[in-house]
XYZ file of C-alpha atoms in Angstrom:
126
model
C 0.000 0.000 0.000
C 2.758 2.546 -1.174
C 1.462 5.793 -1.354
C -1.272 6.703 1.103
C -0.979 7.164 4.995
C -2.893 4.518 7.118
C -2.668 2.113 9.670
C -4.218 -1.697 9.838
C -4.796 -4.103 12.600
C -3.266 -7.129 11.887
C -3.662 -8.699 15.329
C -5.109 -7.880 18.462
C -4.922 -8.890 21.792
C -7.657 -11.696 23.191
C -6.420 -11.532 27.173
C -8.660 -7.477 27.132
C -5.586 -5.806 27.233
C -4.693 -3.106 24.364
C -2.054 -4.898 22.566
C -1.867 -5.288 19.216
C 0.047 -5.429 15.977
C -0.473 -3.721 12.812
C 1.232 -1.882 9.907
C 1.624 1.737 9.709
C 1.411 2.133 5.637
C 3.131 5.599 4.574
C 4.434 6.817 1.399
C 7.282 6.019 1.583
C 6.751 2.575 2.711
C 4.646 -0.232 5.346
C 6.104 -0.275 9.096
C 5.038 -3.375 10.941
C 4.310 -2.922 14.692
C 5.574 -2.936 17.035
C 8.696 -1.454 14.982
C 12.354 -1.748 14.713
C 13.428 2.488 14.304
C 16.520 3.823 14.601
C 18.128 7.046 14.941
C 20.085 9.339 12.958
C 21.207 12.720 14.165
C 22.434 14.800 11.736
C 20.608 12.546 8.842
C 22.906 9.699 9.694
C 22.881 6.583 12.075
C 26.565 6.499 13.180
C 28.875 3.862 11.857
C 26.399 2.972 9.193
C 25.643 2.877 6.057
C 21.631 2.848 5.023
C 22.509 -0.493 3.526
C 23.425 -1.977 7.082
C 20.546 0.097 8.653
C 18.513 -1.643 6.457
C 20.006 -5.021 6.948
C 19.511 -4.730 10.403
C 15.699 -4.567 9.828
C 14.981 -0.853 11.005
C 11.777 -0.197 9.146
C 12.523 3.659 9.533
C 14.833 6.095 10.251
C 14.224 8.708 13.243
C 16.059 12.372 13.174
C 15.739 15.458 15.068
C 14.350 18.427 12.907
C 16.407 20.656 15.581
C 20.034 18.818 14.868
C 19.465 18.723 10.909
C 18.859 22.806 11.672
C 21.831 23.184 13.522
C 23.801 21.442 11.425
C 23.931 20.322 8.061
C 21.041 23.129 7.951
C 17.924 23.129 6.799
C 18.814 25.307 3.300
C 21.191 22.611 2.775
C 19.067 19.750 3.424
C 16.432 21.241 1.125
C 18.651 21.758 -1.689
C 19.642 17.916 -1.433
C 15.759 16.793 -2.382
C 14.626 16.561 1.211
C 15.666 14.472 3.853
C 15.099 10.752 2.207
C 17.859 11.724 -0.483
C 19.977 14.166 1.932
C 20.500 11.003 3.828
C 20.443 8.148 1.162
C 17.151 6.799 2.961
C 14.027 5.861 0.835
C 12.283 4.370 3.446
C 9.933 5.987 5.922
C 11.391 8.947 8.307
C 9.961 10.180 11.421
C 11.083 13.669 12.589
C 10.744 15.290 16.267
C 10.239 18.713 17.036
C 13.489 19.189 18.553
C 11.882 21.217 21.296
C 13.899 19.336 23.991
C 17.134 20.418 22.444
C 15.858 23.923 21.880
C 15.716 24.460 25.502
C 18.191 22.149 27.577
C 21.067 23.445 24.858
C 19.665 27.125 25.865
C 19.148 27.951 22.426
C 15.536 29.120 22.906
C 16.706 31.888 25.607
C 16.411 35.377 24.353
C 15.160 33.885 20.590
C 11.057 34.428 21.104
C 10.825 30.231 21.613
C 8.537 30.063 25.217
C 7.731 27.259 27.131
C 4.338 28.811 27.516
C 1.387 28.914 25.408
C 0.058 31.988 24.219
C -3.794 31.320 23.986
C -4.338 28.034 26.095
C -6.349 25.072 24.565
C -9.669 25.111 24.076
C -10.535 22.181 27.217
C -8.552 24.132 30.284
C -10.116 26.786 32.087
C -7.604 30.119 32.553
């Protein structure tokens, strides 16, 4: 199912707890669950090639959108076709926020980045 985002239910648990196992279909390829993923800061899992990432049976490639800013850059990255080619990956990739990093490397301080909302969601009271 290449192409479309989805998720099915291959299996589910009969003792009433919420286990189960599916496949997370994306365009860029299925994930089976629960999933093998690895990570790759700075668009590359250390010591590897994609090959071996691959042969190790990670279904996916993690990075952190705040690393791939700091460095290689996100210009740079861009220029490269996106992140899949940047990195020689043309299997699924999952990205964080980065939002950790932004504020334990003290980046954020003194840049407009807050730890508080502005308007608060819709369900708490003020």
């Amino acid at each position: 199912m290449k192409g479309k985002f989805g998720f099915s239910m291959v299996k589910k648990s009969t003792g009433g707890g919420f286990s189960r196992t599916g496949v997370l279909h994306t365009p860029h390829g299925d994930i089976e669950t629960p999933a093998f993923i690895v990570v790759g800061t700075k668009a590359t899992v250390k010591a590897l090639t994609p090959e071996q990432v691959s042969g190790l049976g990670a279904q996916a490639v993690l990075a952190n959108t705040y690393h791939l800013y700091l460095q290689p850059g996100d210009i740079l990255v861009r220029d490269a076709g996106g992140l899949g080619k940047f990195m020689h990956w043309n299997g699924p990739t999952f990205t964080d926020s980065g939002g950790f990093q932004v504020f334990s490397l003290g980046a954020a301080f003194g840049k407009g980045v807050s730890k508080v909302a502005t308007t608060p969601p819709h369900n708490v009271r003020p």
